[in-house]
Amino acid sequence: MGTREARGGVLVLGGGFAGGYVARELGTRGATIVSEENFMLYTPLLPEAASGTLEPRHAVVPLRAMCPRAELILGSATSLDLEAQTVSVETDEGTQTVEWRELVVALGAVPRTIPIPGLSEHGLSFKSLADAINLRNRVLHQLEAADAALDEEERARRLTFVFVGAGYAGVEALAELSDLAEDALRYYPRLRPTPRRWVLVDAAPRILPEIPPPLGDYAAAELRKRGVEIHVDSTLESVSVDEVVLGDGTRIPTNTLVWTAGVAPNPLLREWSLPLDERGRVEVDELLRVRGHEHVWALGDCARVPNARSDHPDPPTCQHALRQARRLARNLTGPAEPYGYRMLGQVATLGRHKGIAQVLGLRLRGFPGWWVTRTYHLYQLPLAQRKLRVVVDWTVSLFFRRDIAELGRLGHPEKLG
Ligand SMILES: Cc1cc2nc3c(=O)[nH]c(=O)nc-3n(C[C@H](O)[C@H](O)[C@H](O)COP(=O)(O)OP(=O)(O)OC[C@H]3O[C@@H](n4cnc5c(N)ncnc54)[C@H](O)[C@@H]3O)c2cc1C
């Protein structure tokens, strides 16, 4: 077990949107980031990484390139000692103790699950890059299995996909993956007569509750036009290997259930003695400082952040995490000022060159909505070389069909001998 000091005295826990941007904005002041991956995942591009319009590697930004002045420790933060001002980190080289003068907690969130029979065994999550690759392989594998099936019922079950949670992640993932399946069917002539079922379930009365109703209604109508079944005011009752049961008793034969019903703050925080709200988010003041701890700061999905320019604490989104990160970096380097951010807009893609966007009071849908969504993400994505790679992927996908190779064994090579 070794001890080291955080660079510039600043230790950032978590290399996601919030932590990555704090370290980047700190610039020459320097910082040490503790992260479980050596990249920041640009989550809004995850649905496209899953559907193959984007190479999955291009949806991430290496932290060492994004924050060249920061030091990275690849590992998991496990415990916090507020008295000694240290954090223990599990690394491949054993446990290391990192000393800090200022601590930034940006440990993000995890998929929010509820105890539904079969969910943890059979549900797929959609939060990480590994989840996106897994989901893509699952869809392609189901097409192969359906093609091999001799029984019509079995084939229909393989071609049924249920998504629970109709927020951004669920709607975008379903739209993109159903496009992938439809494109891929060109190569599966045997499957074309078999109906495909894409089912979207949510307990709320409408899909995409975060956006203005006219845009949400447009998204619902667009998905219905493509044959997507939408069950609102509906809950998930149970899941098994070959069936999903909804609260109203509807039984859906399927092998694929994707759980996209929201996130919960990182549960590790419950083991640390920081002040938490009823949902488990770290309580911070208007300067983003953890209540009662002068040298500890928190932001992003793991924190309850009051916003001087809004009546509510910030929702868990990238655009808020990014603005919080900018303010926090300035508060660490100069006179601290309250955080405040007025949302500029909201954007989402629906596949097939369609999308929805509300920007600066304008509501756009269809192709203009899709174009604005892509332009916005391209603008936000850090590093010119990343932007270029994404543009190349998007350009290629305008002219060529998606790749339908199923790479489920990638990362699991055969053992020698
Ligand atoms: C599929 C999907 C699509 C989304 N689309 C959008 C969108 O279009 N627009 C939008 O505004 N928002 C979107 N979001 C929300 C957005 O991703 C989050 O609000 C944002 O990532 C929050 O940033 P964060 O840094 O707080 O958390 P994260 O980005 O989750 O980062 C947390 C980091 O902490 C690391 N970590 C966790 N535990 C430890 C530990 N013990 N030690 C070290 N490191 C640890 C994790 O590995 C991770 O890198 C989407 C989310 C998902 C899942």
Short mmCIF file of C-alpha atoms and ligand atoms in Angstrom, two decimals:
data_model
loop_
_atom_site.label_atom_id
_atom_site.label_comp_id
_atom_site.label_asym_id
_atom_site.label_seq_id
_atom_site.Cartn_x
_atom_site.Cartn_y
_atom_site.Cartn_z
CA MET A 1 0.00 0.00 0.00
CA GLY A 2 1.53 3.32 -1.13
CA THR A 3 0.71 6.98 -0.54
CA ARG A 4 0.74 9.76 -3.15
CA GLU A 5 -0.34 13.38 -3.32
CA ALA A 6 -2.99 14.65 -5.72
CA ARG A 7 -1.54 16.92 -8.43
CA GLY A 8 -2.11 20.57 -7.52
CA GLY A 9 -3.79 19.27 -4.35
CA VAL A 10 -7.03 18.57 -6.26
CA LEU A 11 -8.40 15.02 -6.35
CA VAL A 12 -11.31 14.36 -8.73
CA LEU A 13 -13.24 11.14 -8.14
CA GLY A 14 -14.86 9.90 -11.35
CA GLY A 15 -13.81 10.55 -14.94
CA GLY A 16 -17.28 10.91 -16.44
CA PHE A 17 -18.87 14.03 -17.82
CA ALA A 18 -18.63 15.98 -14.57
CA GLY A 19 -15.20 14.83 -13.36
CA GLY A 20 -13.62 14.85 -16.83
CA TYR A 21 -14.71 18.42 -17.50
CA VAL A 22 -13.62 19.69 -14.06
CA ALA A 23 -10.11 18.32 -14.66
CA ARG A 24 -10.05 19.70 -18.22
CA GLU A 25 -11.20 23.15 -17.11
CA LEU A 26 -8.65 23.22 -14.29
CA GLY A 27 -5.97 23.35 -16.98
CA THR A 28 -2.55 24.28 -15.66
CA ARG A 29 -3.69 24.17 -12.03
CA GLY A 30 -3.58 20.38 -12.53
CA ALA A 31 -5.55 17.63 -10.81
CA THR A 32 -5.48 13.91 -10.21
CA ILE A 33 -8.45 11.95 -11.58
CA VAL A 34 -9.43 8.57 -10.19
CA SER A 35 -11.47 6.72 -12.77
CA GLU A 36 -12.45 3.12 -13.47
CA GLU A 37 -11.95 3.70 -17.20
CA ASN A 38 -9.32 5.73 -19.00
CA PHE A 39 -11.97 7.48 -21.08
CA MET A 40 -14.97 9.76 -20.73
CA LEU A 41 -18.09 8.31 -22.31
CA TYR A 42 -20.11 10.82 -24.33
CA THR A 43 -23.44 9.17 -23.42
CA PRO A 44 -25.66 11.03 -25.91
CA LEU A 45 -23.84 9.11 -28.67
CA LEU A 46 -24.40 5.73 -26.99
CA PRO A 47 -27.59 4.86 -28.94
CA GLU A 48 -25.73 5.44 -32.22
CA ALA A 49 -22.76 3.43 -31.00
CA ALA A 50 -25.20 0.58 -30.27
CA SER A 51 -26.88 0.77 -33.67
CA GLY A 52 -23.66 0.98 -35.67
CA THR A 53 -23.97 4.44 -37.26
CA LEU A 54 -20.97 5.25 -35.09
CA GLU A 55 -17.93 3.16 -34.24
CA PRO A 56 -18.29 2.57 -30.43
CA ARG A 57 -14.72 3.77 -29.77
CA HIS A 58 -15.64 7.15 -31.23
CA ALA A 59 -18.30 7.73 -28.55
CA VAL A 60 -15.55 7.96 -25.92
CA VAL A 61 -12.78 10.48 -25.32
CA PRO A 62 -9.50 9.30 -23.73
CA LEU A 63 -9.07 11.19 -20.44
CA ARG A 64 -5.32 11.61 -20.91
CA ALA A 65 -5.96 13.45 -24.21
CA MET A 66 -8.94 15.38 -22.88
CA CYS A 67 -7.12 16.57 -19.73
CA PRO A 68 -3.40 16.68 -20.69
CA ARG A 69 -2.41 18.55 -17.51
CA ALA A 70 -4.11 16.06 -15.19
CA GLU A 71 -2.76 12.84 -13.76
CA LEU A 72 -4.91 9.74 -14.07
CA ILE A 73 -5.11 6.87 -11.59
CA LEU A 74 -6.95 3.96 -13.15
CA GLY A 75 -8.85 2.30 -10.34
CA SER A 76 -11.81 2.41 -7.99
CA ALA A 77 -12.13 4.82 -5.10
CA THR A 78 -13.22 2.68 -2.18
CA SER A 79 -13.11 4.75 1.00
CA LEU A 80 -12.86 8.35 2.12
CA ASP A 81 -11.19 9.70 5.27
CA LEU A 82 -12.39 13.28 5.77
CA GLU A 83 -10.16 13.87 8.83
CA ALA A 84 -6.92 12.73 7.21
CA GLN A 85 -8.00 14.15 3.81
CA THR A 86 -7.27 10.93 1.96
CA VAL A 87 -9.05 8.54 -0.40
CA SER A 88 -8.18 4.86 -0.83
CA VAL A 89 -8.04 3.63 -4.40
CA GLU A 90 -7.97 -0.01 -5.58
CA THR A 91 -5.60 -0.27 -8.53
CA ASP A 92 -3.99 -3.18 -10.40
CA GLU A 93 -0.92 -2.43 -8.23
CA GLY A 94 -2.86 -2.80 -4.98
CA THR A 95 -4.47 -0.21 -2.72
CA GLN A 96 -3.09 3.33 -2.88
CA THR A 97 -3.81 6.23 -0.55
CA VAL A 98 -4.19 9.60 -2.26
CA GLU A 99 -3.85 12.81 -0.22
CA TRP A 100 -5.89 15.85 -1.24
CA ARG A 101 -6.39 19.45 -0.21
CA GLU A 102 -9.55 19.85 -2.33
CA LEU A 103 -11.76 16.87 -3.15
CA VAL A 104 -14.24 16.79 -6.06
CA VAL A 105 -16.82 14.00 -5.89
CA ALA A 106 -18.18 13.15 -9.37
CA LEU A 107 -19.02 9.47 -9.03
CA GLY A 108 -22.12 9.59 -11.25
CA ALA A 109 -25.06 7.25 -11.12
CA VAL A 110 -26.00 3.61 -11.69
CA PRO A 111 -29.11 2.16 -13.37
CA ARG A 112 -32.05 2.50 -10.97
CA THR A 113 -33.57 -0.93 -10.50
CA ILE A 114 -36.54 -2.03 -8.44
CA PRO A 115 -37.17 -5.51 -7.08
CA ILE A 116 -39.16 -6.98 -9.98
CA PRO A 117 -39.03 -10.77 -10.32
CA GLY A 118 -36.45 -11.76 -12.92
CA LEU A 119 -35.25 -8.22 -13.70
CA SER A 120 -31.70 -8.53 -12.39
CA GLU A 121 -31.24 -11.96 -14.05
CA HIS A 122 -32.78 -11.23 -17.45
CA GLY A 123 -32.86 -7.44 -17.91
CA LEU A 124 -30.17 -5.67 -19.94
CA SER A 125 -28.98 -2.22 -18.90
CA PHE A 126 -28.03 0.64 -21.19
CA LYS A 127 -25.61 2.90 -19.36
CA SER A 128 -22.06 2.04 -20.38
CA LEU A 129 -20.16 1.42 -23.61
CA ALA A 130 -20.07 -2.29 -22.74
CA ASP A 131 -23.89 -2.19 -22.43
CA ALA A 132 -24.20 -0.60 -25.88
CA ILE A 133 -21.96 -3.21 -27.50
CA ASN A 134 -23.76 -6.00 -25.65
CA LEU A 135 -27.16 -4.74 -26.78
CA ARG A 136 -26.06 -4.47 -30.39
CA ASN A 137 -24.72 -8.03 -30.28
CA ARG A 138 -27.93 -9.22 -28.60
CA VAL A 139 -30.11 -7.77 -31.37
CA LEU A 140 -27.91 -9.23 -34.12
CA HIS A 141 -27.74 -12.57 -32.32
CA GLN A 142 -31.54 -12.66 -32.08
CA LEU A 143 -31.75 -12.19 -35.85
CA GLU A 144 -29.38 -15.13 -36.37
CA ALA A 145 -31.30 -17.29 -33.89
CA ALA A 146 -34.64 -16.35 -35.49
CA ASP A 147 -33.21 -17.25 -38.90
CA ALA A 148 -32.16 -20.65 -37.61
CA ALA A 149 -35.49 -21.31 -35.83
CA LEU A 150 -37.81 -23.83 -37.49
CA ASP A 151 -40.82 -22.85 -35.45
CA GLU A 152 -42.82 -19.68 -36.26
CA GLU A 153 -43.58 -18.92 -32.60
CA GLU A 154 -39.93 -19.17 -31.64
CA ARG A 155 -39.00 -16.90 -34.54
CA ALA A 156 -41.55 -14.26 -33.48
CA ARG A 157 -40.28 -14.36 -29.89
CA ARG A 158 -36.70 -13.83 -31.03
CA LEU A 159 -37.85 -10.82 -33.05
CA THR A 160 -39.59 -9.12 -30.10
CA PHE A 161 -37.71 -6.47 -28.11
CA VAL A 162 -39.12 -4.76 -25.02
CA PHE A 163 -37.74 -1.50 -23.59
CA VAL A 164 -38.91 -0.37 -20.16
CA GLY A 165 -38.38 3.35 -19.52
CA ALA A 166 -39.38 5.93 -22.13
CA GLY A 167 -36.98 8.75 -21.25
CA TYR A 168 -34.24 9.84 -23.65
CA ALA A 169 -32.12 6.73 -23.24
CA GLY A 170 -35.00 4.29 -23.84
CA VAL A 171 -36.57 6.13 -26.77
CA GLU A 172 -33.29 6.82 -28.57
CA ALA A 173 -31.97 3.30 -28.01
CA LEU A 174 -35.19 1.68 -29.26
CA ALA A 175 -35.37 3.95 -32.31
CA GLU A 176 -31.74 3.33 -33.27
CA LEU A 177 -31.76 -0.43 -32.65
CA SER A 178 -35.02 -0.99 -34.53
CA ASP A 179 -33.37 0.80 -37.46
CA LEU A 180 -30.38 -1.51 -37.19
CA ALA A 181 -32.67 -4.58 -37.25
CA GLU A 182 -34.68 -3.29 -40.23
CA ASP A 183 -31.49 -2.54 -42.18
CA ALA A 184 -30.04 -5.92 -41.30
CA LEU A 185 -33.17 -7.79 -42.49
CA ARG A 186 -32.06 -7.14 -46.04
CA TYR A 187 -29.60 -9.99 -45.45
CA TYR A 188 -32.20 -12.30 -43.86
CA PRO A 189 -34.79 -13.03 -46.60
CA ARG A 190 -36.30 -15.88 -44.52
CA LEU A 191 -37.23 -13.44 -41.76
CA ARG A 192 -38.91 -10.75 -43.81
CA PRO A 193 -42.47 -12.18 -43.56
CA THR A 194 -42.17 -12.59 -39.74
CA PRO A 195 -43.52 -9.55 -37.89
CA ARG A 196 -41.01 -7.71 -35.71
CA ARG A 197 -42.26 -6.32 -32.39
CA TRP A 198 -40.66 -3.34 -30.67
CA VAL A 199 -42.42 -2.48 -27.41
CA LEU A 200 -41.89 0.62 -25.27
CA VAL A 201 -43.27 0.58 -21.72
CA ASP A 202 -43.43 3.41 -19.18
CA ALA A 203 -45.27 4.02 -15.92
CA ALA A 204 -45.77 7.72 -16.83
CA PRO A 205 -48.77 8.87 -18.90
CA ARG A 206 -46.56 9.95 -21.84
CA ILE A 207 -43.17 9.18 -23.33
CA LEU A 208 -40.26 11.65 -23.03
CA PRO A 209 -41.81 13.51 -20.05
CA GLU A 210 -38.75 15.84 -19.94
CA ILE A 211 -39.66 17.62 -23.17
CA PRO A 212 -42.65 19.83 -24.16
CA PRO A 213 -45.77 17.73 -24.94
CA PRO A 214 -45.97 18.65 -28.67
CA LEU A 215 -42.47 17.25 -29.27
CA GLY A 216 -43.14 14.18 -27.11
CA ASP A 217 -46.40 13.56 -29.02
CA TYR A 218 -44.55 13.90 -32.31
CA ALA A 219 -41.96 11.33 -31.15
CA ALA A 220 -44.74 8.93 -30.05
CA ALA A 221 -46.59 9.33 -33.38
CA GLU A 222 -43.36 8.81 -35.33
CA LEU A 223 -42.55 5.62 -33.42
CA ARG A 224 -46.12 4.30 -33.78
CA LYS A 225 -45.91 4.93 -37.52
CA ARG A 226 -42.94 2.54 -37.58
CA GLY A 227 -44.99 -0.08 -35.76
CA VAL A 228 -43.58 0.46 -32.25
CA GLU A 229 -46.14 -0.54 -29.56
CA ILE A 230 -46.23 2.07 -26.82
CA HIS A 231 -47.64 1.12 -23.40
CA VAL A 232 -47.86 4.21 -21.17
CA ASP A 233 -49.35 4.16 -17.63
CA SER A 234 -47.97 0.66 -17.60
CA THR A 235 -45.54 -1.14 -15.31
CA LEU A 236 -43.35 -4.19 -15.56
CA GLU A 237 -44.59 -7.08 -13.42
CA SER A 238 -42.02 -9.81 -14.12
CA VAL A 239 -39.40 -11.03 -16.58
CA SER A 240 -38.27 -14.54 -17.42
CA VAL A 241 -35.92 -15.93 -20.03
CA ASP A 242 -38.70 -16.03 -22.63
CA GLU A 243 -41.49 -13.75 -21.42
CA VAL A 244 -42.26 -10.28 -20.07
CA VAL A 245 -45.45 -9.68 -18.06
CA LEU A 246 -46.88 -6.16 -17.66
CA GLY A 247 -48.92 -4.83 -14.72
CA ASP A 248 -52.23 -5.14 -16.60
CA GLY A 249 -51.54 -8.85 -17.23
CA THR A 250 -50.30 -8.43 -20.85
CA ARG A 251 -47.85 -11.25 -21.62
CA ILE A 252 -45.19 -10.61 -24.25
CA PRO A 253 -43.11 -13.57 -25.46
CA THR A 254 -39.54 -12.24 -25.84
CA ASN A 255 -35.92 -13.00 -25.04
CA THR A 256 -34.88 -9.34 -24.79
CA LEU A 257 -35.82 -6.85 -22.11
CA VAL A 258 -33.88 -3.59 -21.91
CA TRP A 259 -34.19 -1.61 -18.68
CA THR A 260 -33.82 2.14 -19.23
CA ALA A 261 -36.01 3.37 -16.37
CA GLY A 262 -33.74 6.02 -14.88
CA VAL A 263 -30.65 6.23 -12.70
CA ALA A 264 -29.83 6.39 -8.99
CA PRO A 265 -26.79 8.10 -7.41
CA ASN A 266 -23.70 5.93 -6.96
CA PRO A 267 -24.52 3.62 -3.98
CA LEU A 268 -20.91 3.87 -2.73
CA LEU A 269 -21.77 7.31 -1.36
CA ARG A 270 -24.04 5.70 1.24
CA GLU A 271 -20.92 4.21 2.82
CA TRP A 272 -19.20 7.61 3.13
CA SER A 273 -20.08 10.18 5.78
CA LEU A 274 -21.13 12.97 3.41
CA PRO A 275 -24.56 14.62 3.75
CA LEU A 276 -27.07 12.95 1.40
CA ASP A 277 -30.66 13.82 0.45
CA GLU A 278 -33.52 11.29 0.51
CA ARG A 279 -32.51 9.97 -2.95
CA GLY A 280 -28.88 9.44 -1.93
CA ARG A 281 -27.47 12.50 -3.72
CA VAL A 282 -24.67 14.50 -2.04
CA GLU A 283 -26.04 17.81 -0.71
CA VAL A 284 -24.11 20.82 -1.99
CA ASP A 285 -24.61 24.57 -1.54
CA GLU A 286 -24.89 27.15 -4.33
CA LEU A 287 -21.09 27.18 -4.72
CA LEU A 288 -21.12 23.37 -5.30
CA ARG A 289 -19.41 22.85 -1.96
CA VAL A 290 -20.59 19.86 0.10
CA ARG A 291 -22.57 21.13 3.08
CA GLY A 292 -20.42 21.27 6.20
CA HIS A 293 -17.15 20.44 4.40
CA GLU A 294 -15.13 23.44 3.24
CA HIS A 295 -12.75 21.52 0.99
CA VAL A 296 -15.12 18.94 -0.49
CA TRP A 297 -17.15 19.62 -3.65
CA ALA A 298 -19.65 17.52 -5.59
CA LEU A 299 -21.45 17.71 -8.93
CA GLY A 300 -23.08 15.71 -11.71
CA ASP A 301 -25.52 12.83 -11.32
CA CYS A 302 -24.32 12.00 -7.81
CA ALA A 303 -25.15 15.43 -6.36
CA ARG A 304 -28.23 17.48 -5.57
CA VAL A 305 -27.21 20.78 -7.14
CA PRO A 306 -29.25 23.95 -6.51
CA ASN A 307 -29.39 26.18 -9.56
CA ALA A 308 -29.65 29.97 -9.06
CA ARG A 309 -31.42 30.30 -12.42
CA SER A 310 -34.02 27.59 -11.87
CA ASP A 311 -36.69 26.67 -9.27
CA HIS A 312 -35.50 23.08 -9.14
CA PRO A 313 -32.23 21.30 -8.43
CA ASP A 314 -30.53 20.27 -11.67
CA PRO A 315 -31.72 17.11 -13.47
CA PRO A 316 -29.12 14.40 -14.23
CA THR A 317 -28.01 15.50 -17.69
CA CYS A 318 -24.72 16.11 -19.50
CA GLN A 319 -25.49 19.72 -20.24
CA HIS A 320 -25.95 20.45 -16.54
CA ALA A 321 -22.90 18.41 -15.51
CA LEU A 322 -20.80 20.37 -18.01
CA ARG A 323 -21.96 23.79 -16.73
CA GLN A 324 -21.48 22.71 -13.12
CA ALA A 325 -17.96 21.54 -13.98
CA ARG A 326 -17.06 24.90 -15.50
CA ARG A 327 -18.31 26.77 -12.41
CA LEU A 328 -16.62 24.37 -10.02
CA ALA A 329 -13.26 24.67 -11.80
CA ARG A 330 -13.53 28.47 -11.56
CA ASN A 331 -14.48 28.25 -7.88
CA LEU A 332 -11.36 26.18 -7.26
CA THR A 333 -9.05 28.59 -9.02
CA GLY A 334 -10.54 32.01 -8.18
CA PRO A 335 -13.20 33.69 -6.04
CA ALA A 336 -16.12 31.29 -5.58
CA GLU A 337 -19.44 32.34 -7.12
CA PRO A 338 -22.88 30.69 -7.09
CA TYR A 339 -23.73 28.26 -9.86
CA GLY A 340 -26.59 29.14 -12.18
CA TYR A 341 -27.50 27.87 -15.64
CA ARG A 342 -30.57 28.31 -17.80
CA MET A 343 -31.13 25.35 -20.09
CA LEU A 344 -30.54 26.25 -23.73
CA GLY A 345 -32.68 23.44 -25.05
CA GLN A 346 -33.15 19.72 -25.41
CA VAL A 347 -32.45 17.42 -28.30
CA ALA A 348 -33.02 13.76 -29.19
CA THR A 349 -32.67 11.58 -32.26
CA LEU A 350 -35.30 9.12 -33.42
CA GLY A 351 -33.21 7.34 -36.08
CA ARG A 352 -33.97 7.48 -39.84
CA HIS A 353 -32.81 11.11 -40.08
CA LYS A 354 -35.56 12.23 -37.72
CA GLY A 355 -35.26 13.96 -34.38
CA ILE A 356 -36.70 16.51 -32.02
CA ALA A 357 -35.09 19.65 -30.68
CA GLN A 358 -36.13 22.57 -28.58
CA VAL A 359 -33.45 25.22 -28.88
CA LEU A 360 -33.63 28.89 -27.89
CA GLY A 361 -37.44 28.78 -27.88
CA LEU A 362 -37.67 27.06 -31.29
CA ARG A 363 -39.30 23.64 -31.57
CA LEU A 364 -37.93 21.53 -34.39
CA ARG A 365 -38.95 18.05 -35.47
CA GLY A 366 -38.25 15.61 -38.25
CA PHE A 367 -35.13 16.29 -40.33
CA PRO A 368 -34.39 19.78 -38.86
CA GLY A 369 -34.65 18.30 -35.35
CA TRP A 370 -32.26 15.50 -36.28
CA TRP A 371 -29.79 17.90 -37.92
CA VAL A 372 -29.76 20.24 -34.92
CA THR A 373 -29.29 17.27 -32.54
CA ARG A 374 -26.26 16.02 -34.45
CA THR A 375 -24.78 19.50 -34.83
CA TYR A 376 -25.19 20.16 -31.11
CA HIS A 377 -23.43 16.93 -30.13
CA LEU A 378 -20.63 17.54 -32.58
CA TYR A 379 -20.12 20.97 -31.10
CA GLN A 380 -20.12 19.64 -27.52
CA LEU A 381 -17.81 16.67 -28.13
CA PRO A 382 -14.30 17.55 -26.91
CA LEU A 383 -11.18 17.18 -29.12
CA ALA A 384 -11.03 18.04 -32.81
CA GLN A 385 -9.83 14.54 -33.75
CA ARG A 386 -12.88 12.98 -32.03
CA LYS A 387 -15.22 15.33 -33.85
CA LEU A 388 -13.58 14.40 -37.14
CA ARG A 389 -13.88 10.66 -36.50
CA VAL A 390 -17.58 11.08 -35.71
CA VAL A 391 -18.16 13.15 -38.87
CA VAL A 392 -16.42 10.46 -40.95
CA ASP A 393 -18.59 7.72 -39.39
CA TRP A 394 -21.75 9.70 -40.00
CA THR A 395 -20.75 10.46 -43.59
CA VAL A 396 -19.97 6.80 -44.32
CA SER A 397 -23.33 5.77 -42.83
CA LEU A 398 -25.13 8.14 -45.22
CA PHE A 399 -23.83 6.18 -48.20
CA PHE A 400 -23.36 2.61 -46.96
CA ARG A 401 -25.44 0.14 -44.99
CA ARG A 402 -24.63 -0.64 -41.38
CA ASP A 403 -22.22 -3.36 -40.46
CA ILE A 404 -24.14 -6.39 -39.19
CA ALA A 405 -21.23 -8.50 -37.87
CA GLU A 406 -22.07 -9.85 -34.42
CA LEU A 407 -18.94 -9.54 -32.26
CA GLY A 408 -20.23 -11.08 -29.03
CA ARG A 409 -16.95 -12.95 -28.48
CA LEU A 410 -14.87 -9.81 -28.74
CA GLY A 411 -12.90 -9.42 -25.54
CA HIS A 412 -13.47 -13.11 -24.63
CA PRO A 413 -10.78 -14.93 -26.62
CA GLU A 414 -10.33 -18.70 -26.45
CA LYS A 415 -7.80 -19.89 -23.86
CA LEU A 416 -4.53 -21.36 -25.14
CA GLY A 417 -4.37 -25.17 -25.18
C1 LIG B 1 -27.82 6.06 -22.51
C2 LIG B 1 -27.75 7.44 -21.94
C3 LIG B 1 -28.01 8.51 -22.78
C4 LIG B 1 -27.95 9.82 -22.27
N1 LIG B 1 -28.20 10.83 -23.12
C5 LIG B 1 -28.12 12.11 -22.66
C6 LIG B 1 -28.35 13.18 -23.56
O1 LIG B 1 -28.64 12.99 -24.74
N2 LIG B 1 -28.23 14.45 -23.07
C7 LIG B 1 -27.91 14.69 -21.75
O2 LIG B 1 -27.79 15.87 -21.37
N3 LIG B 1 -27.68 13.68 -20.89
C8 LIG B 1 -27.78 12.39 -21.30
N4 LIG B 1 -27.57 11.36 -20.43
C9 LIG B 1 -27.24 11.66 -19.01
C10 LIG B 1 -25.75 11.91 -18.83
O3 LIG B 1 -25.02 10.85 -19.34
C11 LIG B 1 -25.37 12.10 -17.37
O4 LIG B 1 -26.15 13.11 -16.80
C12 LIG B 1 -23.89 12.47 -17.24
O5 LIG B 1 -23.08 11.44 -17.75
C13 LIG B 1 -23.53 12.73 -15.77
O6 LIG B 1 -22.16 12.87 -15.62
P1 LIG B 1 -21.42 12.33 -14.30
O7 LIG B 1 -19.97 12.63 -14.48
O8 LIG B 1 -22.12 12.83 -13.10
O9 LIG B 1 -21.65 10.77 -14.31
P2 LIG B 1 -20.99 9.70 -15.30
O10 LIG B 1 -20.83 10.28 -16.64
O11 LIG B 1 -21.80 8.46 -15.13
O12 LIG B 1 -19.53 9.50 -14.69
C14 LIG B 1 -19.27 8.89 -13.46
C15 LIG B 1 -17.90 8.29 -13.54
O13 LIG B 1 -17.50 7.83 -12.26
C16 LIG B 1 -16.82 6.61 -12.41
N5 LIG B 1 -16.89 5.88 -11.15
C17 LIG B 1 -17.97 5.34 -10.55
N6 LIG B 1 -17.62 4.78 -9.38
C18 LIG B 1 -16.28 4.98 -9.24
C19 LIG B 1 -15.35 4.63 -8.25
N7 LIG B 1 -15.70 3.98 -7.14
N8 LIG B 1 -14.07 5.00 -8.42
C20 LIG B 1 -13.68 5.69 -9.54
N9 LIG B 1 -14.53 6.03 -10.51
C21 LIG B 1 -15.82 5.68 -10.36
C22 LIG B 1 -17.57 5.92 -13.55
O14 LIG B 1 -16.77 4.91 -14.14
C23 LIG B 1 -17.80 7.10 -14.47
O15 LIG B 1 -16.72 7.28 -15.35
C24 LIG B 1 -27.62 10.04 -20.90
C25 LIG B 1 -27.35 8.95 -20.07
C26 LIG B 1 -27.42 7.68 -20.58
C27 LIG B 1 -27.14 6.51 -19.67
#
